[in-house]
Amino acid sequence: MAYETILYETRGKVALITLNRPKAMNALNAQLIAEVTDALTHVEQDPKLGASVITGSDKAFAAGADIKEMASLDFVQAYVGDFISPWDRVGQMRKPVIAAVAGYALGGGCELAMMCDFIIAAESAKFGQPEITLGVMPGAGGTQRLTRFVGKSKAMEMVLTGRLMKADEAERSGLVSRVVPSDELIGEALAAAEKIADFSQPIVMMAKESVNRSYETTLAEGVRFERRLFHAMFGTEDQKEGMDAFVDKRTPQFKNR
Ligand code: HXC
């Protein structure tokens, strides 16, 4: 697919996806989401690639779903067309996806970032779910994921008032893994992705699957699930290599990466 709304490049084992609708603050229209999911699917299918970074511009990661595209939708079109459902693909990727957020991450932009495995924020980042000001509410997981990240009180305030959260508050409340100077954002996100891509790919995928399971099940079930995957790891060459390398005081050469 030739992309028009994103830039796609690979650097070694990492893919960098840059949302690129500068005139619309990277508003997320159907084409952009189709292109992002196509690029991520390509990463899934390419054994040489181990992780992705999604980023936007200095001014906006993404200012939300494209209001101009959805303004005239009626209920039947939204319901029958299952509006927004293609976005779910982003959260279903098995290889890690990191969001590198500078500027506005609003509405669907905040939701897209939260679909990623973790968010690294520039000091300029501003997160919010301002849908209430448009006569709607979040529709791509915002009421659910934001609540799990920051707790009910903050999520409720943000969803009901549209208040934005700056980077320092986002870090304090667990929405982002860390805040970095704006000019270091891409470098830091790519470095994290490269680090991940250098580990054993199946082990990374199992670790991601196991952390995500904690959102979907009880503690006892989640621990049982983790234990099964943990046991399975002893059937991989990479477990042998990783532990042998530690004992031998050398750098591991993982086979599956
Ligand atoms: C379509 C958008 C847009 C959006 C900005 N633009 N956000 N177009 N959809 N979400 C367009 C503007 O119309 C304008 O186009 C251009 O981008 C620049 O925006 P300005 O408003 O002039 O810039 P600025 O004054 O710097 O303000 C930036 C901003 C503001 C604070 C981010 O644009 C803003 O409030 N945007 C909307 C944020 C929002 O409500 N997001 C939630 C969307 S609903 P023109 O052509 O006029 O130059 C949503 C629902 C999700 O996401 C549900 C499921 C996915």
Coordinates of N, CA and C in Angstrom, one line a residue, residues 33 37 78-90 92 115 139-140:
I33 N -6.2 5.5 9.7 CA -6.3 4.3 10.5 C -6.0 3.1 9.7
T37 N -2.9 0.6 10.5 CA -3.1 -0.9 10.7 C -2.4 -1.7 9.6
A78 N -23.3 4.7 11.6 CA -22.3 4.4 12.7 C -22.4 3.0 13.1
Y79 N -23.7 2.5 13.3 CA -23.9 1.2 13.9 C -23.7 0.1 12.9
V80 N -24.3 0.2 11.7 CA -24.2 -0.8 10.7 C -22.7 -0.9 10.2
G81 N -22.2 0.3 10.0 CA -20.8 0.4 9.5 C -19.8 0.0 10.6
D82 N -20.2 -0.2 11.8 CA -19.4 -0.5 12.9 C -18.2 0.5 13.0
F83 N -18.6 1.8 13.0 CA -17.6 2.9 13.0 C -16.6 2.8 14.2
I84 N -15.4 3.0 13.9 CA -14.3 2.9 14.8 C -13.7 1.4 14.9
S85 N -14.5 0.4 14.6 CA -14.0 -1.0 14.9 C -12.6 -1.3 14.2
P86 N -12.3 -0.7 13.0 CA -11.0 -1.0 12.5 C -9.8 -0.6 13.4
W87 N -10.1 0.4 14.3 CA -9.0 0.9 15.2 C -8.6 -0.3 16.1
D88 N -9.5 -1.2 16.4 CA -9.2 -2.2 17.4 C -7.9 -3.0 17.0
R89 N -7.7 -3.1 15.7 CA -6.5 -3.8 15.2 C -5.2 -3.4 15.9
V90 N -5.1 -2.1 16.2 CA -3.9 -1.5 16.8 C -3.6 -2.2 18.1
Q92 N -4.4 -5.1 18.9 CA -4.3 -6.6 18.8 C -3.0 -7.1 18.3
M115 N -3.8 2.5 23.1 CA -3.8 1.2 22.5 C -2.4 0.6 22.4
G139 N -15.0 6.9 22.1 CA -15.6 5.7 21.5 C -14.6 4.7 21.0
A140 N -13.3 5.0 21.3 CA -12.3 4.0 20.9 C -11.6 3.5 22.2

